[in-house]
């Protein structure tokens, strides 16, 4: 059945997910703040700043009119960066209040925690859009580079929600021959895995920039997963979620690929570039930088040991020397692995 879907955010991930949904036969409205970008998508069917040399389906509608995109939409998909989620959701609520239609399903495919509050994205959406104006809330997450989805490489991700029927609805809308979706009821674990893996990806990139090999990268990912799991479980997640698609799956793809902006940022840090220059060079939000601060603060509150996260925090926020932090990690007191 053809469904109207609003996708909010026309970066690489948002625009490619919109393309997937159009290919699946749905009516998709892609919202962007930038008039020139909307015009390019509608007339040239390209989005060169984010997806070079990729052509979007002609049936995709791009618009700068938020009200037009969400009007009568059965599903609203947020793909804007985490710092913009609350403000955009507040605008969406204004438009939903002005219409008397069925409550849309709210989905997000962003990764991170809100600065200051440390809220997960679903918690922000729950706060901002009351239940009277929406149905379920679903997080869409997993190992998925937009560039590879665009060329229809095989991709498996997870739709997580406290309401299994909501996750199943998202599963049906997105699945096709190259894009497979599983469901998961551990919303906390899926969102935390998606957020925290970006911190470890910064470290993996830094190791590469410093010239370390596969042994070091494998060690970082394994022990990084251990501390992500510790904090996640302390915050209410199920431990098995972290060995699933949104945990170890997303960790692998983000820590090993040049497509990952967090890996690229870490690589530049490892090569000696200051954080301010790295942020300027990237031109896009590096979620791991702000998430690292949130994870560091949460670990302190929960009294959870996270030595890798702490080391990366010291480098990012206290200008510590990366090589010295690695030495301190390696010389920590010996202990049992499990």
Coordinates of N, CA and C in Angstrom, one line a residue, residues 115-264:
X115 N 23.1 17.0 24.3 CA 24.0 17.7 25.2 C 23.3 18.2 26.4
X116 N 23.9 18.1 27.6 CA 23.3 18.6 28.8 C 22.4 17.7 29.5
X117 N 21.3 17.3 28.8 CA 20.3 16.4 29.3 C 20.7 14.9 29.3
X118 N 21.6 14.6 28.3 CA 22.0 13.2 28.1 C 20.8 12.3 27.6
X119 N 19.8 12.9 27.2 CA 18.6 12.2 26.7 C 18.9 11.4 25.4
X120 N 18.3 10.2 25.3 CA 18.3 9.6 24.0 C 17.3 10.3 23.0
X121 N 17.5 10.0 21.7 CA 16.6 10.7 20.8 C 15.1 10.4 21.0
X122 N 14.8 9.1 21.2 CA 13.4 8.8 21.4 C 12.9 9.5 22.6
X123 N 13.7 9.7 23.7 CA 13.2 10.5 24.8 C 12.9 11.9 24.5
X124 N 13.8 12.5 23.6 CA 13.5 13.9 23.2 C 12.2 14.0 22.4
X125 N 12.0 13.0 21.5 CA 10.7 13.0 20.7 C 9.5 12.7 21.6
X126 N 9.7 11.8 22.6 CA 8.6 11.6 23.6 C 8.2 12.8 24.3
X127 N 9.2 13.6 24.7 CA 9.0 14.8 25.5 C 8.3 15.9 24.6
X128 N 8.8 16.0 23.4 CA 8.4 17.1 22.5 C 7.1 16.9 21.8
X129 N 6.8 15.7 21.4 CA 5.6 15.4 20.6 C 4.7 14.5 21.5
X130 N 3.7 15.1 22.2 CA 2.8 14.3 23.1 C 2.1 13.2 22.3
X131 N 1.7 12.2 23.1 CA 1.1 11.0 22.6 C -0.2 11.3 21.8
X132 N -0.8 12.4 22.1 CA -2.1 12.8 21.4 C -1.8 13.1 20.0
X133 N -0.6 13.4 19.6 CA -0.3 13.8 18.2 C 0.6 12.8 17.5
X134 N 0.8 11.6 18.0 CA 1.6 10.6 17.4 C 1.2 9.2 17.8
X135 N 1.7 8.2 17.1 CA 1.5 6.9 17.5 C 2.8 6.4 18.2
X136 N 3.4 5.4 17.7 CA 4.6 4.9 18.3 C 5.9 5.7 18.0
X137 N 6.9 5.4 18.7 CA 8.3 6.0 18.4 C 9.2 4.8 18.1
X138 N 9.9 4.9 17.0 CA 10.8 3.8 16.6 C 12.2 4.4 16.3
X139 N 13.3 3.7 16.6 CA 14.6 4.0 16.3 C 15.1 3.0 15.2
X140 N 15.6 3.6 14.1 CA 16.1 2.8 13.0 C 17.7 2.9 13.0
X141 N 18.3 1.7 13.2 CA 19.8 1.8 13.5 C 20.4 0.5 13.0
X142 N 21.8 0.6 12.8 CA 22.5 -0.6 12.4 C 23.7 -0.2 11.5
X143 N 24.5 -1.2 11.1 CA 25.6 -0.9 10.3 C 25.2 -0.5 8.8
X144 N 25.3 0.7 8.5 CA 24.7 1.2 7.3 C 25.3 2.5 6.8
X145 N 26.2 2.4 5.9 CA 26.8 3.6 5.2 C 25.8 4.0 4.1
X146 N 25.5 5.3 4.1 CA 24.6 5.8 3.0 C 25.1 5.5 1.6
X147 N 26.4 5.6 1.4 CA 27.0 5.4 0.1 C 26.8 4.0 -0.4
X148 N 26.8 3.0 0.5 CA 26.6 1.6 0.1 C 25.1 1.3 -0.1
X149 N 24.3 1.9 0.7 CA 22.8 1.7 0.5 C 22.4 2.3 -0.8
X150 N 23.0 3.4 -1.2 CA 22.7 4.1 -2.4 C 23.0 3.2 -3.6
X151 N 24.1 2.4 -3.5 CA 24.4 1.5 -4.7 C 23.8 0.1 -4.5
X152 N 22.8 0.0 -3.5 CA 22.0 -1.2 -3.3 C 22.9 -2.3 -2.8
X153 N 23.9 -2.0 -2.0 CA 24.7 -3.1 -1.4 C 23.8 -3.7 -0.3
X154 N 24.1 -5.0 0.0 CA 23.2 -5.6 1.0 C 23.4 -5.0 2.4
X155 N 22.3 -4.6 3.0 CA 22.3 -3.9 4.3 C 21.3 -4.4 5.2
X156 N 21.7 -4.7 6.5 CA 20.7 -5.2 7.5 C 20.8 -4.2 8.7
X157 N 19.6 -3.8 9.1 CA 19.5 -2.9 10.3 C 18.4 -3.3 11.2
X158 N 18.1 -2.5 12.2 CA 17.2 -2.9 13.3 C 16.2 -1.7 13.5
X159 N 14.9 -2.1 13.6 CA 13.9 -1.1 14.0 C 13.5 -1.4 15.4
X160 N 13.8 -0.5 16.3 CA 13.6 -0.7 17.7 C 12.5 0.1 18.3
X161 N 11.6 -0.5 19.1 CA 10.5 0.3 19.7 C 10.0 -0.5 20.9
X162 N 9.5 0.3 21.9 CA 8.8 -0.4 23.0 C 7.5 -1.0 22.6
X163 N 7.0 -0.6 21.4 CA 5.8 -1.2 20.8 C 6.2 -2.1 19.6
X164 N 6.1 -3.4 19.8 CA 6.5 -4.2 18.7 C 5.8 -4.0 17.4
X165 N 4.5 -3.6 17.5 CA 3.7 -3.4 16.2 C 4.2 -2.2 15.5
X166 N 4.7 -1.2 16.2 CA 5.3 0.0 15.5 C 6.6 -0.4 14.8
X167 N 7.4 -1.2 15.5 CA 8.7 -1.7 14.8 C 8.3 -2.5 13.6
X168 N 7.3 -3.3 13.7 CA 6.9 -4.2 12.5 C 6.4 -3.3 11.4
X169 N 5.7 -2.2 11.7 CA 5.3 -1.3 10.6 C 6.4 -0.7 9.8
X170 N 7.4 -0.3 10.6 CA 8.6 0.3 9.9 C 9.3 -0.8 9.1
X171 N 9.4 -2.0 9.7 CA 10.0 -3.1 9.0 C 9.4 -3.3 7.6
X172 N 8.1 -3.3 7.5 CA 7.4 -3.6 6.3 C 7.6 -2.5 5.3
X173 N 7.7 -1.2 5.7 CA 7.8 -0.1 4.8 C 9.2 -0.1 4.2
X174 N 10.2 -0.5 4.9 CA 11.6 -0.3 4.4 C 12.2 -1.5 3.7
X175 N 11.7 -2.7 4.0 CA 12.3 -3.9 3.5 C 12.2 -4.1 2.0
X176 N 13.3 -4.5 1.4 CA 13.3 -4.9 0.0 C 14.4 -5.9 -0.3
X177 N 14.8 -6.0 -1.6 CA 15.8 -7.1 -1.9 C 17.2 -6.8 -1.4
X178 N 17.5 -5.5 -1.1 CA 18.9 -5.2 -0.6 C 18.9 -4.6 0.8
X179 N 17.7 -4.3 1.3 CA 17.6 -3.6 2.6 C 16.7 -4.4 3.5
X180 N 17.3 -5.1 4.5 CA 16.6 -6.0 5.4 C 16.5 -5.4 6.8
X181 N 15.3 -5.4 7.4 CA 15.1 -4.8 8.7 C 14.6 -5.9 9.7
X182 N 15.3 -5.9 10.8 CA 14.8 -6.7 11.9 C 14.1 -5.9 13.0
X183 N 13.4 -6.5 13.9 CA 12.7 -5.7 14.9 C 13.4 -6.0 16.3
X184 N 13.3 -5.1 17.2 CA 13.9 -5.2 18.5 C 13.1 -4.4 19.5
X185 N 12.8 -4.9 20.7 CA 12.1 -4.2 21.7 C 13.0 -3.5 22.7
X186 N 14.3 -3.6 22.6 CA 15.2 -2.9 23.5 C 15.6 -1.6 22.9
X187 N 14.7 -0.6 23.0 CA 14.9 0.7 22.5 C 16.1 1.4 23.1
X188 N 16.3 1.2 24.4 CA 17.4 1.8 25.1 C 18.7 1.3 24.6
X189 N 18.9 0.0 24.5 CA 20.1 -0.6 24.0 C 20.5 -0.2 22.6
X190 N 19.5 -0.2 21.7 CA 19.7 0.1 20.3 C 20.2 1.5 20.2
X191 N 19.6 2.5 20.9 CA 20.0 3.9 20.8 C 21.3 4.1 21.4
X192 N 21.6 3.5 22.6 CA 22.9 3.7 23.2 C 24.0 3.1 22.4
X193 N 23.8 1.9 21.9 CA 24.8 1.3 21.0 C 25.1 2.2 19.8
X194 N 24.1 2.7 19.2 CA 24.3 3.6 18.1 C 25.1 4.9 18.4
X195 N 24.8 5.4 19.6 CA 25.5 6.6 20.0 C 26.9 6.3 20.5
X196 N 27.1 5.4 21.3 CA 28.5 5.1 21.9 C 29.5 4.6 20.9
X197 N 29.1 3.9 19.9 CA 30.1 3.3 19.0 C 30.8 4.4 18.3
X198 N 30.2 5.6 18.2 CA 30.9 6.7 17.5 C 32.2 7.2 18.3
X199 N 32.1 7.0 19.6 CA 33.3 7.3 20.4 C 34.5 6.4 20.1
X200 N 34.1 5.1 20.0 CA 35.2 4.1 19.7 C 35.7 4.3 18.3
X201 N 34.8 4.7 17.4 CA 35.3 5.0 16.0 C 36.3 6.1 16.0
X202 N 36.1 7.1 16.8 CA 37.2 8.2 16.9 C 38.5 7.6 17.3
X203 N 38.5 6.7 18.3 CA 39.7 6.0 18.7 C 40.3 5.1 17.6
X204 N 39.5 4.4 16.9 CA 40.0 3.6 15.8 C 40.6 4.4 14.7
X205 N 40.0 5.5 14.4 CA 40.6 6.4 13.4 C 42.0 7.0 13.9
X206 N 42.0 7.3 15.2 CA 43.2 7.8 15.8 C 44.4 6.8 15.7
X207 N 44.0 5.6 16.0 CA 45.1 4.5 15.9 C 45.6 4.4 14.5
X208 N 44.7 4.5 13.5 CA 45.2 4.4 12.1 C 46.1 5.6 11.8
X209 N 45.7 6.8 12.2 CA 46.4 8.0 12.0 C 47.8 7.9 12.6
X210 N 47.9 7.2 13.7 CA 49.2 7.1 14.4 C 50.1 5.9 13.8
X211 N 49.5 5.1 13.0 CA 50.2 4.1 12.3 C 50.1 2.7 13.0
X212 N 49.2 2.5 13.9 CA 49.0 1.2 14.5 C 48.3 0.3 13.6
X213 N 48.5 -1.0 13.8 CA 48.0 -2.0 12.9 C 46.7 -2.7 13.4
X214 N 46.4 -3.8 12.8 CA 45.1 -4.5 13.0 C 45.0 -5.0 14.5
X215 N 46.1 -5.5 15.1 CA 46.0 -5.9 16.5 C 45.5 -4.9 17.4
X216 N 46.0 -3.7 17.2 CA 45.5 -2.6 18.1 C 44.1 -2.2 17.8
X217 N 43.7 -2.2 16.6 CA 42.3 -1.8 16.2 C 41.3 -2.9 16.7
X218 N 41.7 -4.2 16.6 CA 40.8 -5.2 17.1 C 40.7 -5.1 18.6
X219 N 41.8 -4.8 19.3 CA 41.8 -4.7 20.8 C 40.8 -3.6 21.2
X220 N 41.0 -2.4 20.5 CA 40.2 -1.3 20.8 C 38.7 -1.6 20.6
X221 N 38.3 -2.2 19.5 CA 36.9 -2.5 19.3 C 36.3 -3.4 20.3
X222 N 37.1 -4.5 20.7 CA 36.7 -5.5 21.6 C 36.5 -4.9 23.0
X223 N 37.5 -4.2 23.5 CA 37.4 -3.6 24.8 C 36.4 -2.4 24.8
X224 N 36.3 -1.7 23.7 CA 35.4 -0.7 23.6 C 33.9 -1.2 23.7
X225 N 33.7 -2.3 23.0 CA 32.4 -2.9 23.1 C 32.1 -3.3 24.6
X226 N 33.1 -3.8 25.3 CA 32.9 -4.2 26.7 C 32.4 -3.0 27.6
X227 N 33.1 -1.9 27.4 CA 32.7 -0.8 28.2 C 31.4 -0.1 27.8
X228 N 31.1 -0.1 26.5 CA 29.8 0.3 26.0 C 28.7 -0.5 26.6
X229 N 28.9 -1.8 26.7 CA 27.9 -2.7 27.2 C 27.7 -2.4 28.7
X230 N 28.8 -2.2 29.4 CA 28.7 -1.9 30.9 C 27.9 -0.7 31.2
X231 N 28.1 0.3 30.4 CA 27.3 1.6 30.7 C 25.9 1.4 30.2
X232 N 25.7 0.7 29.1 CA 24.4 0.5 28.5 C 23.5 -0.3 29.5
X233 N 24.1 -1.4 30.0 CA 23.3 -2.2 31.0 C 23.0 -1.4 32.3
X234 N 23.9 -0.5 32.7 CA 23.7 0.3 33.9 C 22.5 1.3 33.6
X235 N 22.3 1.6 32.4 CA 21.3 2.6 32.0 C 20.0 1.9 31.6
X236 N 19.9 0.6 31.7 CA 18.7 -0.1 31.5 C 18.6 -1.0 30.2
X237 N 19.7 -1.1 29.5 CA 19.7 -1.9 28.2 C 19.9 -3.4 28.5
X238 N 19.5 -4.2 27.5 CA 19.7 -5.6 27.6 C 21.1 -5.9 27.1
X239 N 21.9 -6.7 27.8 CA 23.3 -7.0 27.3 C 23.4 -7.6 25.9
X240 N 22.5 -8.5 25.6 CA 22.5 -9.1 24.3 C 22.4 -8.2 23.1
X241 N 21.7 -7.0 23.3 CA 21.5 -6.0 22.2 C 22.9 -5.6 21.7
X242 N 23.9 -5.6 22.5 CA 25.2 -5.0 22.1 C 26.0 -6.0 21.3
X243 N 25.5 -7.2 21.2 CA 26.2 -8.1 20.2 C 25.3 -8.3 18.9
X244 N 24.4 -7.4 18.8 CA 23.5 -7.4 17.6 C 23.9 -6.4 16.6
X245 N 23.0 -6.1 15.7 CA 23.3 -5.2 14.6 C 23.6 -3.8 15.0
X246 N 22.9 -3.3 16.0 CA 23.1 -1.9 16.4 C 24.2 -1.8 17.4
X247 N 24.8 -2.9 17.8 CA 25.9 -2.9 18.8 C 27.2 -3.2 18.0
X248 N 27.6 -4.5 18.1 CA 28.9 -4.9 17.4 C 28.8 -4.7 15.9
X249 N 27.6 -4.9 15.3 CA 27.5 -4.6 13.8 C 27.9 -3.2 13.5
X250 N 27.2 -2.3 14.1 CA 27.5 -0.9 13.9 C 28.9 -0.5 14.3
X251 N 29.4 -1.1 15.3 CA 30.8 -0.8 15.8 C 31.8 -1.2 14.7
X252 N 31.6 -2.4 14.1 CA 32.6 -2.8 13.1 C 32.6 -1.9 11.9
X253 N 31.4 -1.6 11.4 CA 31.4 -0.8 10.2 C 31.9 0.6 10.4
X254 N 31.6 1.2 11.6 CA 32.1 2.6 11.9 C 33.5 2.6 12.2
X255 N 34.1 1.6 12.7 CA 35.5 1.6 13.1 C 36.5 1.1 12.0
X256 N 35.9 0.7 10.9 CA 36.8 0.1 9.9 C 36.6 0.8 8.5
X257 N 35.8 1.8 8.4 CA 35.5 2.3 7.1 C 35.8 3.8 6.9
X258 N 36.4 4.1 5.8 CA 36.6 5.6 5.5 C 35.3 6.3 5.3
X259 N 34.2 5.6 5.1 CA 32.9 6.3 4.9 C 32.5 7.0 6.3
X260 N 33.0 6.5 7.4 CA 32.7 6.9 8.7 C 33.3 8.3 9.0
X261 N 32.5 9.3 9.2 CA 33.0 10.6 9.5 C 33.8 10.6 10.9
X262 N 33.3 9.8 11.9 CA 34.0 9.7 13.1 C 35.3 9.1 13.0
X263 N 35.4 8.0 12.2 CA 36.7 7.4 11.9 C 37.7 8.4 11.2
X264 N 37.1 9.1 10.2 CA 38.0 10.1 9.5 C 38.4 11.2 10.5

